XYZ file of C-alpha atoms in Angstrom:
396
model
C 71.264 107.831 81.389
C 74.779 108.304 82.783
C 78.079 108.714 81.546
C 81.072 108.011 84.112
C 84.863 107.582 83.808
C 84.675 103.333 84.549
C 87.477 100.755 85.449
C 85.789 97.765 84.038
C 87.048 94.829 86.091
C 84.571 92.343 84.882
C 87.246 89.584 84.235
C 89.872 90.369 86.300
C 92.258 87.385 86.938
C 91.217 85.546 90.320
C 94.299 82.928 90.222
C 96.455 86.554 90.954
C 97.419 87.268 94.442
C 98.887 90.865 95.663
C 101.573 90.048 99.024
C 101.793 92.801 101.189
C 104.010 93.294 104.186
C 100.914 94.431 106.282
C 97.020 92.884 107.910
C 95.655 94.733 104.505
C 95.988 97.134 102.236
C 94.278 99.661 103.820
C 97.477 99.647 106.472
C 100.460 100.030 104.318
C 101.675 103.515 105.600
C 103.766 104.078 102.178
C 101.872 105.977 99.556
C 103.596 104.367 96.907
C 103.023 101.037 98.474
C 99.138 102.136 99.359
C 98.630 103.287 96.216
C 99.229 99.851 94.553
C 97.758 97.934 96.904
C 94.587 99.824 96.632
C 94.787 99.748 92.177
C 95.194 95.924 92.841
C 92.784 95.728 95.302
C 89.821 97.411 92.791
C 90.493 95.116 90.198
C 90.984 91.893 91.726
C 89.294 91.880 95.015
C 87.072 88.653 94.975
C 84.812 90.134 97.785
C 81.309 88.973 96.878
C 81.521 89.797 93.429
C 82.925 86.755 91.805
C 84.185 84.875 94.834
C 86.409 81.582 93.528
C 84.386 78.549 96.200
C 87.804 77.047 95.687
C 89.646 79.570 97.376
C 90.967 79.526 100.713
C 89.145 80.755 103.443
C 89.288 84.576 103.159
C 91.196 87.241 105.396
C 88.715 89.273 107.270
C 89.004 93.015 108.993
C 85.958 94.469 110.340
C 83.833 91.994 108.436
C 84.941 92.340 104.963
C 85.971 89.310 103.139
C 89.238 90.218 101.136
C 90.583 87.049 98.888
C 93.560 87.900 96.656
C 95.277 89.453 99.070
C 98.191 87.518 101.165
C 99.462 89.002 104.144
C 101.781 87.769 107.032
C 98.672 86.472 108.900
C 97.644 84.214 106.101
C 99.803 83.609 103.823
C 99.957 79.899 105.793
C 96.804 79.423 104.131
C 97.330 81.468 101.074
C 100.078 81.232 98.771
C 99.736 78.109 96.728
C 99.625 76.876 93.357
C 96.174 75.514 94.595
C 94.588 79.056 94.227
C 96.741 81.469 92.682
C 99.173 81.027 89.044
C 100.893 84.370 90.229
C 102.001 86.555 93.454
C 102.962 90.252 93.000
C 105.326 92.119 95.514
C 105.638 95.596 95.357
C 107.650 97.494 98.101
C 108.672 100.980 97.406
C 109.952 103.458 100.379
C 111.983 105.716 101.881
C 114.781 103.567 104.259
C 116.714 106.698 105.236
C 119.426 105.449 103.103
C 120.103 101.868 104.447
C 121.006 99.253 102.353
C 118.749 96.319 100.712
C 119.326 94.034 103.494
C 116.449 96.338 105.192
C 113.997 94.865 102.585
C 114.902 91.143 102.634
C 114.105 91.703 106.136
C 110.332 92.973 105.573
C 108.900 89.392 105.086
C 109.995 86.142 107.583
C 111.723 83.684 106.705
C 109.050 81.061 106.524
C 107.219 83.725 104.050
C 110.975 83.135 101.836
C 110.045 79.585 102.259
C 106.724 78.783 101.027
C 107.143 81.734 98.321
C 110.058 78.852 97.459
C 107.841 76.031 97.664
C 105.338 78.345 95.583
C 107.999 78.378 92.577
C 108.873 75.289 92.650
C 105.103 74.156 92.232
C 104.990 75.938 88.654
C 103.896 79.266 90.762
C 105.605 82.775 89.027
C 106.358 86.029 91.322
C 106.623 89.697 90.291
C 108.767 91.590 92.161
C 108.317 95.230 91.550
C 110.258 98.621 92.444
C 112.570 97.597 95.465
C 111.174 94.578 96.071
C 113.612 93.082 93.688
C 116.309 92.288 96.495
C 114.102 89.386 97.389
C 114.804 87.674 94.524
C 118.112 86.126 96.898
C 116.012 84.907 99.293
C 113.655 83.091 96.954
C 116.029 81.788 94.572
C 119.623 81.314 93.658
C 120.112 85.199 91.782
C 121.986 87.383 93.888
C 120.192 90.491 94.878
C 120.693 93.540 92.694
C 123.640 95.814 93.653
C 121.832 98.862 92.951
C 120.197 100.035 95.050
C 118.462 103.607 96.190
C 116.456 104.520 99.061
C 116.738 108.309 99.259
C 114.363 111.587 99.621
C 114.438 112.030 95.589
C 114.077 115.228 94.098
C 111.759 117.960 91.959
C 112.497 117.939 88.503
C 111.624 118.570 84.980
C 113.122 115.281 83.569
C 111.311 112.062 82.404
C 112.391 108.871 83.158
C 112.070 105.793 80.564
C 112.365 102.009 80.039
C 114.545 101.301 77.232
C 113.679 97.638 75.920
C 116.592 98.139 73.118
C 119.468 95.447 74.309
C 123.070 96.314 73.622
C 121.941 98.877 71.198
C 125.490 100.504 71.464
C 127.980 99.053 68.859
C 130.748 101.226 70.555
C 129.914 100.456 74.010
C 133.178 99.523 76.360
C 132.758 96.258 77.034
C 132.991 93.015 75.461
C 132.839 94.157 71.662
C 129.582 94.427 71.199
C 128.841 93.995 67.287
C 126.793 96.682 66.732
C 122.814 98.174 66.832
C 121.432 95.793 63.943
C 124.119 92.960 64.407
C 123.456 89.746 66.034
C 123.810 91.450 69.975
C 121.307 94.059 69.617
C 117.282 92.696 70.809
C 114.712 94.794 70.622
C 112.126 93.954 73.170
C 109.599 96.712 72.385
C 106.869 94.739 70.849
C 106.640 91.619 73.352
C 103.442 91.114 75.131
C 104.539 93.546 78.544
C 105.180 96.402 76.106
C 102.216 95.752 74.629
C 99.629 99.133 74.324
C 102.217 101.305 75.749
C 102.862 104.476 74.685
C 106.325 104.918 73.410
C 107.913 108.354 72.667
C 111.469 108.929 70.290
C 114.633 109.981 72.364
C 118.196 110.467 71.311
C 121.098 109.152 73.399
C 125.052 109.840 72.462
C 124.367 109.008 68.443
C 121.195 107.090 68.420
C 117.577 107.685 68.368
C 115.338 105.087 69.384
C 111.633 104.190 71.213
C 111.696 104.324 74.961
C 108.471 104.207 77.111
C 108.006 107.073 79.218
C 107.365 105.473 83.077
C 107.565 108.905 85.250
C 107.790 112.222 84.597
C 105.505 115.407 83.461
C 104.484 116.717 80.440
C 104.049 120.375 81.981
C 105.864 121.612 85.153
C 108.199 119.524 87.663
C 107.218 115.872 89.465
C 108.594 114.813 92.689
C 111.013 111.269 91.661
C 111.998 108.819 94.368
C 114.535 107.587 92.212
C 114.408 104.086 94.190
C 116.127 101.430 91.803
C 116.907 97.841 93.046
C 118.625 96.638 89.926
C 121.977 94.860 88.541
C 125.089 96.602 87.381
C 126.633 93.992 85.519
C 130.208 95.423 85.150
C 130.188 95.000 88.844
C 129.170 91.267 89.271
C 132.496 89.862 88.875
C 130.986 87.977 85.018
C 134.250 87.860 83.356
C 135.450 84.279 83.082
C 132.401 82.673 85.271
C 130.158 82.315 82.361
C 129.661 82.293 78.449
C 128.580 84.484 76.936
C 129.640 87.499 74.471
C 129.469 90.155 76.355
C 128.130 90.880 79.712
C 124.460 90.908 79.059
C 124.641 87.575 77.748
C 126.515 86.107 80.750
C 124.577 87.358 83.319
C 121.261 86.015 81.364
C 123.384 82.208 80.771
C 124.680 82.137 83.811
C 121.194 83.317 85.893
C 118.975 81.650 83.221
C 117.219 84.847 82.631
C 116.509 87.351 79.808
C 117.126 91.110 80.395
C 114.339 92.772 78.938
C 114.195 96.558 80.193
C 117.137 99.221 81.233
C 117.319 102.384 82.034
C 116.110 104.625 79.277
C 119.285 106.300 78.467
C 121.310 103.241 78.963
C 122.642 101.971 74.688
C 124.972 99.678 76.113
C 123.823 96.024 77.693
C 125.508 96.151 80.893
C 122.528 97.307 83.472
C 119.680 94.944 84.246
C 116.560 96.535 84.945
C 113.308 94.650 83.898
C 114.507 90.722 83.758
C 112.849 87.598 83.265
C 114.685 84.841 85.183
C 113.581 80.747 84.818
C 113.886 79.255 88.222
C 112.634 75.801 87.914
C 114.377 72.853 87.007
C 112.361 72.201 84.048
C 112.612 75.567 82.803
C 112.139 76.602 79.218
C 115.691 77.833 77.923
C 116.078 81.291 78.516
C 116.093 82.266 74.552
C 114.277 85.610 72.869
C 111.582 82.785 71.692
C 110.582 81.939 75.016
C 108.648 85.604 75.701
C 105.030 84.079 75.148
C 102.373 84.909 78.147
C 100.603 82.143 79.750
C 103.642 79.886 79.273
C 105.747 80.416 82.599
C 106.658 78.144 85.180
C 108.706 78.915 88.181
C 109.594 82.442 87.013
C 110.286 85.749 88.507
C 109.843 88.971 86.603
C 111.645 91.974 88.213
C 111.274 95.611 87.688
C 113.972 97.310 89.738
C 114.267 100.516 88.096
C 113.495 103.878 89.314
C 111.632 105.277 87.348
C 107.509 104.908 87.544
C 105.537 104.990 90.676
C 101.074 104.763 91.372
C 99.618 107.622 91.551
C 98.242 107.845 95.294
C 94.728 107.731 93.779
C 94.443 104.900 91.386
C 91.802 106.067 89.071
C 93.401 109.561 88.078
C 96.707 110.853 86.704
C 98.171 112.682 89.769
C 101.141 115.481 90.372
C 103.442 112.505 91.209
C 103.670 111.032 87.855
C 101.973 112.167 84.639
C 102.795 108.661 83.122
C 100.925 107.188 85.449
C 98.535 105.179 82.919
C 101.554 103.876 81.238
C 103.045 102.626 84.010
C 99.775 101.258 84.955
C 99.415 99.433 82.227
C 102.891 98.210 82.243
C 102.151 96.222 85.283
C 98.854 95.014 84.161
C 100.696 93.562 81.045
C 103.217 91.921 83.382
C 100.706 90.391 85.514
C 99.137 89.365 82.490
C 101.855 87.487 81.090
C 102.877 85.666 84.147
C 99.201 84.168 84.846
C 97.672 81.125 83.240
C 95.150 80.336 80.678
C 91.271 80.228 82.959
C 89.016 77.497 81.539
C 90.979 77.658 78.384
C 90.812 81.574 77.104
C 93.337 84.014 78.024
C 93.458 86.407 81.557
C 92.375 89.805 81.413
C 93.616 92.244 83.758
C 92.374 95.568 83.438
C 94.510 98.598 82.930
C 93.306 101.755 80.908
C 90.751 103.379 81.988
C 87.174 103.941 79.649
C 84.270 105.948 79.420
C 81.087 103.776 79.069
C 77.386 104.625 80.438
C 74.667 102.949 83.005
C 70.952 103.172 83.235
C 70.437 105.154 86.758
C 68.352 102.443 89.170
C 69.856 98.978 87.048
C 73.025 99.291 88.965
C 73.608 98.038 92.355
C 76.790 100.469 94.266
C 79.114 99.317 96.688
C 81.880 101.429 98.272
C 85.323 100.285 98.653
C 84.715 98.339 101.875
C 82.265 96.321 100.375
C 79.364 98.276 101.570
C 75.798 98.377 99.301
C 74.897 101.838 99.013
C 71.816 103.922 97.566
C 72.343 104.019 93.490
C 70.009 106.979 93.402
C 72.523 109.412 95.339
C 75.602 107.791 96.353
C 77.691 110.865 96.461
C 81.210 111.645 94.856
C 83.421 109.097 95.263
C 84.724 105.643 94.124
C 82.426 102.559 93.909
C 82.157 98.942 92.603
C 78.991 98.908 90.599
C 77.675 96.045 89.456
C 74.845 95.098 87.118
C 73.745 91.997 85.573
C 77.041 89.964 85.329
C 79.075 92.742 84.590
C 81.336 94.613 87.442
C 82.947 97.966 86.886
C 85.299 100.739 89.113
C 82.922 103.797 88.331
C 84.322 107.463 90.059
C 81.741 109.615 90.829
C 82.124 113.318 90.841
């Protein structure tokens, strides 16, 4: 008998789809990118462990069969309604400072297009880090107008997501009523918060829950600091929508619900995790409306900063002590936005578990796809699979 740190990935959602702007994920040259790719990649990698016979034909390098993931070569073929409920973007880089118009141009046009045609079918899109700025070439919302692309920093700090909405009853804008009056939302115990750990903070005179995203516990962590998101005193709001203060213009006027900011943000007036509605049949864009499994045509965003993978998916690395929660953030997200399958609801792994294996009952594959000797496979990473169950074991 064996014991072994395990990712189980038994039901991971097939109708979720990863876009990348490379052939595969084994070619995106950007850790942070990489290092999402390859977390997506272990849990929801068809391969020939649960392949979907109503799938597309599959994208192939050096003879191994990769489903789930859309690329500029197939996407053609790819992203539809017909195979996939949802289609995560996650860009995340250094661009020597530029400004966000270098990311809109990542993807083609005709990728903008049927990514479109996608929404309009009832299909929902996560955008993630700096891959928020696409949201203007995919919909009507204008890109965010903050936006950070620089070398970062070493420090001792912790960043957080504060899903507390106009919190501040003294913040500068708009007369905000105050923390427990009719303006303030607290967003901390939807569905994408859901199994996070949350930690107390203090801000001006309030203490409140935030969710630690990036950071360490002990010592200093590199942080990108790479937001894409919306400063809304700088939108022009005022007078172009209803709405009692700016937060709720920007979500009436972009029929959207602002769910996240920046954790020491009390006031409403920065966007940074939003939910926006972009079909025409779109539920109203109300606090009621944050059930999973009942989007169509929507784009979740998280533009801020803070939280980045790990460059090996299945430990906590130097780059970000957080690294489970933020994990587990995005699993929730992707959660939400996919459908019901055959009537029970998606599962998309996220935490990792300890649970055991009888040695010689398990067949091992390597990340490639390759069947190797259970016996001895060496330290490493490896899809196991035995009986009908499917698990990420790491080997050390």
């Amino acid at each position: 008998m064996s014991i072994a740190l395990c990712l189980n990935v038994a039901r991971a959602n097939e109708r979720v789809a990863m876009l990348i702007p490379a052939p595969w994920v084994g070619y995106l040259e950007y850790p942070n990118e990489g290092a999402a790719g390859w977390l997506f990649l272990s849990q929801h990698d068809t391969g020939e462990y649960n392949v979907n016979p109503g799938l597309a034909k599959p994208y192939s390098t050096n003879g191994i069969e990769h489903f789930n993931v859309i690329t500029p070569e197939n996407f053609r073929e790819r992203l539809s309604t017909e195979y996939f409920d949802v289609v995560w973007i996650n860009i995340h880089r250094f661009f020597n400072n530029e400004s966000g118009q270098a990311v809109r141009e990542i993807f083609s046009q005709e990728v903008y297009e049927r990514l479109k045609e996608f929404l309009a079918d009832g299909g929902n899109v996560i955008l993630t880090k700096q891959a928020t700025q696409l949201i203007s070439e995919i919909s009507d919302v204008p890109a965010p107008n903050v936006f950070d692309s620089g070398e970062g920093r070493w420090d001792n700090s912790v960043f957080y997501l504060n899903a507390g909405i106009c919190r501040d009853k003294e913040a500068d804008y708009n007369n905000v009523i105050s923390a427990d009056g009719s303006e303030f939302r607290d967003y901390n115990d939807i569905f994408i918060f859901r199994d996070l750990d949350k930690e107390f903070i203090t801000e001006d005179a309030y203490t409140y829950k935030a969710i630690p995203v990036q950071g360490s516990k002990v010592g200093t962590t590199f942080k990108s600091d790479h937001n894409s998101l919306w400063d809304l005193n700088k939108l022009g709001l005022d007078g172009v929508a209803e709405g009692r203060n700016l937060n709720e213009k920007f979500e009436n006027l972009y029929n959207c619900t602002v769910i996240g900011t920046w954790g020491q943000v009390v006031a409403g007036d920065i966007a940074g995790m939003v939910l926006f509605r972009t079909g025409a049949e779109s539920r109203a864009a109300t606090d009621h409306n944050l059930e999973p499994f009942e989007q169509q045509g929507a784009i979740l965003c998280y533009g801020l900063g803070g939280g980045v993978f790990a460059p090996r998916f299945d430990t906590d690395a130097e780059e970000n002590n957080y690294n489970y929660n933020f994990r587990r953030l995005i699993a929730n997200s992707l959660n939400f936005m996919a459908k019901k399958v055959n009537g029970e609801d998606p599962v998309i792994t996220s935490a990792d578990e300890i649970i055991s294996d009888v040695d010689g009952e398990t067949e091992y594959y390597n990340l490639h796809g390759q069947k190797v000797s259970g016996e001895n496979p060496g330290s490493g990473v490896y899809i196991c699979r035995s009986g009908n169950k499917i698990i990420k074991k790491v080997i050390k």
